[in-house]
mmCIF file of C-alpha atoms (C1' of nucleotides) in Angstrom:
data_model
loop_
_atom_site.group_PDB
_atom_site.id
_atom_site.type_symbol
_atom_site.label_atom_id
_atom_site.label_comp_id
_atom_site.label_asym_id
_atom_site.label_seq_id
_atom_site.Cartn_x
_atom_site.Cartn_y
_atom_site.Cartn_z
ATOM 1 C CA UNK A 1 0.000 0.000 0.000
ATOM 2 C CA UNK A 2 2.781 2.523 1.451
ATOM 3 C CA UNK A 3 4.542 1.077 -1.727
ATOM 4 C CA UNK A 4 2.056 2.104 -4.322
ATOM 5 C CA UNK A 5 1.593 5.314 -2.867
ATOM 6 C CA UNK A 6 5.031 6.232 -3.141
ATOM 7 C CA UNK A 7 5.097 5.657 -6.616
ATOM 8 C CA UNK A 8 1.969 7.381 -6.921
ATOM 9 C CA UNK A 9 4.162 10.370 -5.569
ATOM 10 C CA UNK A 10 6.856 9.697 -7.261
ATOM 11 C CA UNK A 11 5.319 10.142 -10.826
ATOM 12 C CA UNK A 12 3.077 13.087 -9.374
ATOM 13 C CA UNK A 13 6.568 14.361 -8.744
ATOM 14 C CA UNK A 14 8.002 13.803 -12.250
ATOM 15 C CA UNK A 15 4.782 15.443 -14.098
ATOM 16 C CA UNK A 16 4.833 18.389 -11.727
ATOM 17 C CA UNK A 17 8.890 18.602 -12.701
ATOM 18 C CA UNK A 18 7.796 18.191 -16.106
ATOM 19 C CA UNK A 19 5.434 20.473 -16.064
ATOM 20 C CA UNK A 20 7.506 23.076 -15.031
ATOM 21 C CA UNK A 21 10.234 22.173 -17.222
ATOM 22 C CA UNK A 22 7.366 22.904 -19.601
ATOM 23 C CA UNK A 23 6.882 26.086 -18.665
ATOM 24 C CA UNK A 24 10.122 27.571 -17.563
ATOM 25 C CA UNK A 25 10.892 26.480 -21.316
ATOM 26 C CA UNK A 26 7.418 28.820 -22.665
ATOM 27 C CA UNK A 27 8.597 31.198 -20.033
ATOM 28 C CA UNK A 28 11.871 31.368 -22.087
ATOM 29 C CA UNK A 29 10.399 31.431 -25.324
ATOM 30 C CA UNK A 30 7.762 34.307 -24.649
ATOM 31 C CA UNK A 31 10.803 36.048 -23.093
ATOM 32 C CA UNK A 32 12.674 35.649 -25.873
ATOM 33 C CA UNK A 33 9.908 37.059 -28.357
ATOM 34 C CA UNK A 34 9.123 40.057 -25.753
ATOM 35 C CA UNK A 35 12.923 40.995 -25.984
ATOM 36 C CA UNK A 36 12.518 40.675 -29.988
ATOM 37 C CA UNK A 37 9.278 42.606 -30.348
ATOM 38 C CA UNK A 38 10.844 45.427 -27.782
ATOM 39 C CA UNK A 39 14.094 45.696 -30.175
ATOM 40 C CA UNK A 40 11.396 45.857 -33.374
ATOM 41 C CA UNK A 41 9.734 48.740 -31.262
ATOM 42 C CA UNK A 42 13.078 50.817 -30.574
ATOM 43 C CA UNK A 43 13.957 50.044 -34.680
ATOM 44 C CA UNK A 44 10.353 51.397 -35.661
ATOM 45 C CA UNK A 45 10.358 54.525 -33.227
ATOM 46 C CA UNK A 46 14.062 55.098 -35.022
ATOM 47 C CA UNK A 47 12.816 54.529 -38.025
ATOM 48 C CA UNK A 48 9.629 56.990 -37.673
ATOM 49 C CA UNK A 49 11.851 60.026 -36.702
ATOM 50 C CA UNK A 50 13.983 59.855 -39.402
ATOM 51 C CA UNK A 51 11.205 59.574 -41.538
ATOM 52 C CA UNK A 52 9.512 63.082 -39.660
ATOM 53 C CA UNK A 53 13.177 64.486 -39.863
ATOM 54 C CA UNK A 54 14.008 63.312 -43.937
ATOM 55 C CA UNK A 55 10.214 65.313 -44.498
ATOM 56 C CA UNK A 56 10.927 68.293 -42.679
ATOM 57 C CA UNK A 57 13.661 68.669 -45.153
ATOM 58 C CA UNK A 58 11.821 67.827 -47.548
ATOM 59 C CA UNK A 59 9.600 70.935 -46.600
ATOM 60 C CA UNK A 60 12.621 73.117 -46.321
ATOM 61 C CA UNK A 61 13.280 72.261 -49.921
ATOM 62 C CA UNK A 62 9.735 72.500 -51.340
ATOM 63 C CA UNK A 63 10.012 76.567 -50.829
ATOM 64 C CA UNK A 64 10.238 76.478 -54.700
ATOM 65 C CA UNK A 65 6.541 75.611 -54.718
ATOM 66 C CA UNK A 66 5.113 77.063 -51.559
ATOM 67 C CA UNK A 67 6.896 80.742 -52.882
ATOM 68 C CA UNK A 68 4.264 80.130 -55.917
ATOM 69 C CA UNK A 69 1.455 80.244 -53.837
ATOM 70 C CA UNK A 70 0.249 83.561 -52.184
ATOM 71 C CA UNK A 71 1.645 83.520 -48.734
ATOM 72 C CA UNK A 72 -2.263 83.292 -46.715
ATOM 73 C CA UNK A 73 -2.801 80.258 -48.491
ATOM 74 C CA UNK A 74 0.439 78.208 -47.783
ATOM 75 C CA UNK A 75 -0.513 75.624 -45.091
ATOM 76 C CA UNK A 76 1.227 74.560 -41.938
ATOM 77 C CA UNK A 77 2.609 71.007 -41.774
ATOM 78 C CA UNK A 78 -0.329 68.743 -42.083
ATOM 79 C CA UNK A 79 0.467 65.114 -39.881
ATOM 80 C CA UNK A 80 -1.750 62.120 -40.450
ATOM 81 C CA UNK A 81 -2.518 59.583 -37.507
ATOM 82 C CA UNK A 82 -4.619 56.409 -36.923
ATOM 83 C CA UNK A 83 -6.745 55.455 -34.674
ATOM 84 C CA UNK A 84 -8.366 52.545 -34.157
ATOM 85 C CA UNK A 85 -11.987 52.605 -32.885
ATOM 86 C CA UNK A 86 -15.451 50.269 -32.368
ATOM 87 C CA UNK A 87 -16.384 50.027 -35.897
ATOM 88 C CA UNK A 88 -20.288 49.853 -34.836
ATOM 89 C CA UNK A 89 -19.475 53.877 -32.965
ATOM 90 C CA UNK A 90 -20.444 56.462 -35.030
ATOM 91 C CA UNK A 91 -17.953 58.604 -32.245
ATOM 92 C CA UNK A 92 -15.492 60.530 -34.600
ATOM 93 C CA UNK A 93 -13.655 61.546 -31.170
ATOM 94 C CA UNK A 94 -10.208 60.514 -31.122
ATOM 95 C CA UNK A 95 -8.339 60.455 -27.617
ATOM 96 C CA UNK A 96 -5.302 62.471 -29.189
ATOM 97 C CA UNK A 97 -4.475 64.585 -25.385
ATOM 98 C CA UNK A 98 -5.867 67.640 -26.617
ATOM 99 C CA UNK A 99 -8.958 69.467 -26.016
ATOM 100 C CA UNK A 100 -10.708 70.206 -29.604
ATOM 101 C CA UNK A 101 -13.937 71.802 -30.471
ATOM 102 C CA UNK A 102 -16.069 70.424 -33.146
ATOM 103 C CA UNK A 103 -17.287 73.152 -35.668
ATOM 104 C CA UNK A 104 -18.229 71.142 -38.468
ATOM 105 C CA UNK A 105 -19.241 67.896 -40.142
ATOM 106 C CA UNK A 106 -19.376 67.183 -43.312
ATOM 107 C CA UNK A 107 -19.875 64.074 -46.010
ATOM 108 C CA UNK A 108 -17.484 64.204 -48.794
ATOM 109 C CA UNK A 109 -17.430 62.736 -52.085
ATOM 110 C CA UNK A 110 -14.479 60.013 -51.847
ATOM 111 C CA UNK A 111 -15.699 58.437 -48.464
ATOM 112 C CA UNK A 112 -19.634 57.354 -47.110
ATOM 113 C CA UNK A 113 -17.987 58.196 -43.742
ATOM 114 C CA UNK A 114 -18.759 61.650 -42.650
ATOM 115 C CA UNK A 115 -15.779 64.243 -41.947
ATOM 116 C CA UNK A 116 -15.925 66.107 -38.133
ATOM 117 C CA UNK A 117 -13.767 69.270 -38.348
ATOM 118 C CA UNK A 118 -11.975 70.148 -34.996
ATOM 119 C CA UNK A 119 -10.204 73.417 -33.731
ATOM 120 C CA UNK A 120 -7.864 73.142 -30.381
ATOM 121 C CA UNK A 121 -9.690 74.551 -27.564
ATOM 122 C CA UNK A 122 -6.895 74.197 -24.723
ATOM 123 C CA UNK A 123 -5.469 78.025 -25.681
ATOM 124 C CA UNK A 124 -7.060 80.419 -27.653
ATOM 125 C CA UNK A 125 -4.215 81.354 -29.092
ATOM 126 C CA UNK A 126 -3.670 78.111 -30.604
ATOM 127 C CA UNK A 127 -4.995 77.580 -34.184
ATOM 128 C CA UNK A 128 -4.460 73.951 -34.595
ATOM 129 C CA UNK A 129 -7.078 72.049 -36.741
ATOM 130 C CA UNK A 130 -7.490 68.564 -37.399
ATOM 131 C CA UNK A 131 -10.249 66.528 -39.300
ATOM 132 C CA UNK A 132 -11.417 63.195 -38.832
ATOM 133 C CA UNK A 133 -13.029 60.836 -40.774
ATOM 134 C CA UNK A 134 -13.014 57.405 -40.887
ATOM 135 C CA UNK A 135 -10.957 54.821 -43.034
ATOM 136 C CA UNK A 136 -13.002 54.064 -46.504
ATOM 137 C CA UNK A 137 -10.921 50.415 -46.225
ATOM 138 C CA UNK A 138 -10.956 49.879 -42.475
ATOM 139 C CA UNK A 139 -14.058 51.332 -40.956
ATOM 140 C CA UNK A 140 -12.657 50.365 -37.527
ATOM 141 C CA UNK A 141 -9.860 52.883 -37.966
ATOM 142 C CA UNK A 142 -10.212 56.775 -37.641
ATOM 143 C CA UNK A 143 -7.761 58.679 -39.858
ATOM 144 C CA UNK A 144 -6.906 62.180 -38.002
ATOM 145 C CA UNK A 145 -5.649 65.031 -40.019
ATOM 146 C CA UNK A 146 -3.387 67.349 -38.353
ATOM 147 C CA UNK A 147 -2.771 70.779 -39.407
ATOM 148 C CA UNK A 148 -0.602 73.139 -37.556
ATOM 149 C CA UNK A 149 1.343 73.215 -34.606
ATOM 150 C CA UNK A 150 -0.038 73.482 -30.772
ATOM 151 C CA UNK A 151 1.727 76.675 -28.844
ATOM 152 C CA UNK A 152 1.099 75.474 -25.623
ATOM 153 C CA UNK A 153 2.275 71.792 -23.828
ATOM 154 C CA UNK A 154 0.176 68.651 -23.515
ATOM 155 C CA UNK A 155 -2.016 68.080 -20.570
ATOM 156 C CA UNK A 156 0.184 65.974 -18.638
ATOM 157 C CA UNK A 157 2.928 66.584 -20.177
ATOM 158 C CA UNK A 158 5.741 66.713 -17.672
ATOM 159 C CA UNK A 159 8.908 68.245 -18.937
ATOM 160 C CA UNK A 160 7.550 70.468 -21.669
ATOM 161 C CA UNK A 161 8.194 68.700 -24.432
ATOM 162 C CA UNK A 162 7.587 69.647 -27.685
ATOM 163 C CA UNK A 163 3.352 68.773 -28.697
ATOM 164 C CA UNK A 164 2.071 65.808 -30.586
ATOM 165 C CA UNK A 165 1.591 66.198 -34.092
ATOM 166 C CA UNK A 166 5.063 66.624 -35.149
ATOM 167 C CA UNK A 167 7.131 64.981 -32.408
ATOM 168 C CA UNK A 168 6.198 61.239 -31.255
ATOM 169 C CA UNK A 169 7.536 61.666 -27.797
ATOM 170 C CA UNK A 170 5.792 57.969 -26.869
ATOM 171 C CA UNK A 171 3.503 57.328 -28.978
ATOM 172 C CA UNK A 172 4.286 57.076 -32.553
ATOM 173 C CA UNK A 173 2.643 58.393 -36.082
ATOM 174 C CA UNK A 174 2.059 56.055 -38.912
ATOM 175 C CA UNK A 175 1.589 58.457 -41.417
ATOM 176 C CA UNK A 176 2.536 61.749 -42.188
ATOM 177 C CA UNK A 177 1.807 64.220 -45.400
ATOM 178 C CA UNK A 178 3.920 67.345 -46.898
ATOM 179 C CA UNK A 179 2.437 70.784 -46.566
ATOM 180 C CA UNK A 180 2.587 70.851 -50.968
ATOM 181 C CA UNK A 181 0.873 67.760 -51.394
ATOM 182 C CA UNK A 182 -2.467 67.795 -52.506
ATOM 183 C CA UNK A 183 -3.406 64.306 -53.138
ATOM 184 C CA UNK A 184 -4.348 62.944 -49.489
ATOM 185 C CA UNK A 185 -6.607 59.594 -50.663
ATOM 186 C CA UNK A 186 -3.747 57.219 -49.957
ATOM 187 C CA UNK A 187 -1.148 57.334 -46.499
ATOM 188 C CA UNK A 188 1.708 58.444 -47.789
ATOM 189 C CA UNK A 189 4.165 56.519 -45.899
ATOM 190 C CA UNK A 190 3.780 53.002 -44.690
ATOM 191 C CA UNK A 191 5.968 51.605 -42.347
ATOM 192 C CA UNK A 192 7.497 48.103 -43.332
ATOM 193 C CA UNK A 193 9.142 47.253 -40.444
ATOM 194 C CA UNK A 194 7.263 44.251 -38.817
ATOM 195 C CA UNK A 195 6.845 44.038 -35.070
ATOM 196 C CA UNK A 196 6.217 40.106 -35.160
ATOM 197 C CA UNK A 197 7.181 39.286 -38.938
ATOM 198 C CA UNK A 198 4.866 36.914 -40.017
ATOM 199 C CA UNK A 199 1.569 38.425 -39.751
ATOM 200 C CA UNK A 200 0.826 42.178 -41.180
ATOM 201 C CA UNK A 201 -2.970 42.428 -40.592
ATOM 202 C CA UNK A 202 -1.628 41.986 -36.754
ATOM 203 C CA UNK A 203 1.030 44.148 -36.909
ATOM 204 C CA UNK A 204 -0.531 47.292 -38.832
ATOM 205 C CA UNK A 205 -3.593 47.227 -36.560
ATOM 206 C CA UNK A 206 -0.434 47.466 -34.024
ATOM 207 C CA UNK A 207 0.749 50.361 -35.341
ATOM 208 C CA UNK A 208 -2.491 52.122 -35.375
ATOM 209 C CA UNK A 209 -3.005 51.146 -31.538
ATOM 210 C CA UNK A 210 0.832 52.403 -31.045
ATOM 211 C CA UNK A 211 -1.216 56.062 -32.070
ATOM 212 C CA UNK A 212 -3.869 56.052 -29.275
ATOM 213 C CA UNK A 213 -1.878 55.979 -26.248
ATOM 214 C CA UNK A 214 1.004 58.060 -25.065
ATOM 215 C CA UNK A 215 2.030 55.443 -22.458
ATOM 216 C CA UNK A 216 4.596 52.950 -23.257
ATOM 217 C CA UNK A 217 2.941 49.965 -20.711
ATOM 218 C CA UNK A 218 -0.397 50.645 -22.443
ATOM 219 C CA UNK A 219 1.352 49.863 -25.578
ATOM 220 C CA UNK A 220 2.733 47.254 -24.319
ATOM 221 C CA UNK A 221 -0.406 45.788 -23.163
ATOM 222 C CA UNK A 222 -2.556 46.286 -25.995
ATOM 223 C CA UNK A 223 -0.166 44.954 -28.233
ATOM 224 C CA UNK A 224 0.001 41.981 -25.849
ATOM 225 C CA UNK A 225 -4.212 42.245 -26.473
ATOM 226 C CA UNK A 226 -4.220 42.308 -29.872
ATOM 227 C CA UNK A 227 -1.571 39.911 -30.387
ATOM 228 C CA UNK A 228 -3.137 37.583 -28.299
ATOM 229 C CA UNK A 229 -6.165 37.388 -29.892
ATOM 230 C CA UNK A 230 -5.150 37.141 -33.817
ATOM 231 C CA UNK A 231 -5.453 33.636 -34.594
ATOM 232 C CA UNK A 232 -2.819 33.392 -36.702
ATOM 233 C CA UNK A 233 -0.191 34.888 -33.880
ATOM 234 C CA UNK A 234 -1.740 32.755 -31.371
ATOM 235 C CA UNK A 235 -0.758 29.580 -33.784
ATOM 236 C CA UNK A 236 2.963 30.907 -34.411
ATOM 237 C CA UNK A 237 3.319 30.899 -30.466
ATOM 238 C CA UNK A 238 1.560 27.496 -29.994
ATOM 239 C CA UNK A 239 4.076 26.429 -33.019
ATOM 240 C CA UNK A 240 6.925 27.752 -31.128
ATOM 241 C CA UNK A 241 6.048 26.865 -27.698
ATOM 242 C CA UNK A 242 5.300 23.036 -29.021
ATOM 243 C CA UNK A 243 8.878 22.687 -30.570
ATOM 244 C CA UNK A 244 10.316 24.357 -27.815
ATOM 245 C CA UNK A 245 8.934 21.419 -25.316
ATOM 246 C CA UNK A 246 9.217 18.796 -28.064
ATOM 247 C CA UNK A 247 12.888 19.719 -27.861
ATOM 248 C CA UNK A 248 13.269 19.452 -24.371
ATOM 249 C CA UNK A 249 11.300 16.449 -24.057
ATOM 250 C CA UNK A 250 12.954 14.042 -26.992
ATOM 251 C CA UNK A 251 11.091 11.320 -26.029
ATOM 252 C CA UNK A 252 7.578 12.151 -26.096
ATOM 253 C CA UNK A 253 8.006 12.704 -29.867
ATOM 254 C "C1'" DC B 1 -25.265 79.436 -17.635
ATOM 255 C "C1'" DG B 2 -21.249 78.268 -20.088
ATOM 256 C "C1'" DG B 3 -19.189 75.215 -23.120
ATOM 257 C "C1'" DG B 4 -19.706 71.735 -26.567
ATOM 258 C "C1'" DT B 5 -22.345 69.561 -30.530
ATOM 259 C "C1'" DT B 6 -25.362 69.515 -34.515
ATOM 260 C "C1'" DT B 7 -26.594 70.909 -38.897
ATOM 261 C "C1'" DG B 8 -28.101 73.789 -42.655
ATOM 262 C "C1'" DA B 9 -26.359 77.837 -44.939
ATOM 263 C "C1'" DC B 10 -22.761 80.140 -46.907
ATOM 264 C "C1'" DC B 11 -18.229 80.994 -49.151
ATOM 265 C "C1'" DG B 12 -14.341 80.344 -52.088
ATOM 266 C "C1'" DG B 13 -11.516 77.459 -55.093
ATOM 267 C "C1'" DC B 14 -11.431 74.704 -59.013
ATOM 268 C "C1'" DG B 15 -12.643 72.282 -63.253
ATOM 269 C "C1'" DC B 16 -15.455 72.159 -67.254
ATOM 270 C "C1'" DG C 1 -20.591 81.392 -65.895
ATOM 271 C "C1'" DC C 2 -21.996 77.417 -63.585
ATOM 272 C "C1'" DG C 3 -21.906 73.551 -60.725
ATOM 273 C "C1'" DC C 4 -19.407 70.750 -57.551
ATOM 274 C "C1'" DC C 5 -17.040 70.197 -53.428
ATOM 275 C "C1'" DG C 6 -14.420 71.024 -49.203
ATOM 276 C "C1'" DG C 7 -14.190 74.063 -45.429
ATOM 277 C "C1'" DT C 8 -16.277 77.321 -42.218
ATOM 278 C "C1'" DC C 9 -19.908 79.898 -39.894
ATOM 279 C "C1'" DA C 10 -23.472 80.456 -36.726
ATOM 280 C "C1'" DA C 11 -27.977 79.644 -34.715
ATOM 281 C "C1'" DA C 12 -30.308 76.204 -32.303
ATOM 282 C "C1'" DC C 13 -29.887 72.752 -29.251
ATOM 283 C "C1'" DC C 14 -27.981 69.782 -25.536
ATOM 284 C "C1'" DC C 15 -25.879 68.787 -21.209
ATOM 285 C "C1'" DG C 16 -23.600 68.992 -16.788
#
DNA sequence: CGGGTTTGACCGGCGC
DNA sequence: GCGCCGGTCAAACCCG
């Protein structure tokens, strides 16, 4: 009896050992990919600013065709961002950190959605616009239209730093337009760096989240979210966590 | 009551 | 000149 038990115990033991061989192995691997998506991160926020900086000299350069135009009509900087959003809202209010004012609404030709004009109404010396409409492809995602510069700091902002639309202190734009250009139906710049590789649908709707939060753990977490709940991530992990235990365990194969 | 939203009217640029 | 279209205005309305 005291016999059997003790075996009993003995291969409780060995599946509880096993089981956190198991795991300390997943715990490895999930490490591992955390560690390679935080590197991708660093690469893309690198990558982003010398994007902003390579079209601010662009800007510099393009006086040729702004001195053409009479000098009341030439437009600030005009920054695109993404948001995404409930696709079933009919909301157009994007949690940018900024106080706006709506002042108009409008349906335009190239997209069902309807267009909500905004003015900044932190300062009233601040002239900042930005328009909002929703994606024609991805009704899920809100495309924000920037124009101008903000005079005065972000709510919250602790050291002053410079405002939103041009500078991605934390948070990170996707998109961007010159001042000159005048077709605006397509993003002009897509990023091709991949957080995770493999799957893009994943990744860009990271990207867009990357927009809507100016805190680096809430990045972190809704990437972790929205990672977690693409099938097709979910069955690159399970892939990688399975050959990660079928190579520590040899003999179960 | 003050600030924000809605929505129809209006304006100006642009192409035909 | 006319019509279309995007952007803005402003009165009415809503809400805390």
């Amino acid at each position: 009896m005291d016999l059997q038990r003790n075996v009993s115990d003995k291969e409780k033991m060995q599946e509880i050992g096993a089981e956190l061989e198991r795991l300390r192995a997943e715990n490895k691997e999930l490490s591992l990919l955390l560690h390679s998506m935080n590197h991708k991160y660093t690469t893309l926020q690198a990558h982003v600013e010398k994007i902003r900086e390579e079209m601010d000299c662009m800007n510099e350069s393009s006086h040729d065709l702004i001195k053409r135009q009479p000098i009341e009509s030439v437009k600030p900087n005009l920054t695109r961002r993404y948001f995404r959003t409930n696709e079933d809202s009919a909301s157009l209010i994007v949690k940018d950190g900024y106080h706006w004012r709506k002042y108009g609404q409008k349906i335009t030709k190239d997209n069902p959605s309807p267009r909500a004009y905004f003015r900044c109404s932190m300062a009233p010396e601040c002239h900042v616009k930005k328009k909002v409409q929703r994606s024609p492809d991805d009704k899920s995602v809100l495309v924000a239209t920037y124009e101008g510069e903000h005079n005065h700091p972000l709510p919250g902002e602790l050291d002053g730093m410079t405002s939103l639309p041009n500078i991605s202190s934390t948070g990170l734009m996707v998109g961007f337009s010159s001042s000159t250009s005048r077709d605006q139906s397509q993003p002009e710049v897509t990023l091709g760096l991949a957080l995770c590789g493999s799957n893009h649908e994943a990744v860009r709707s990271t990207e867009t989240l990357i927009n809507e939060t100016n805190n680096n753990n809430n990045i972190m977490e809704e990437c972790i979210t929205l990672l977690s709940g693409d099938p097709n991530f979910r069955v690159a992990l399970a892939a990688a966590v399975a050959r990660s235990v079928l190579s520590n365990h040899p003999s179960n194969s």
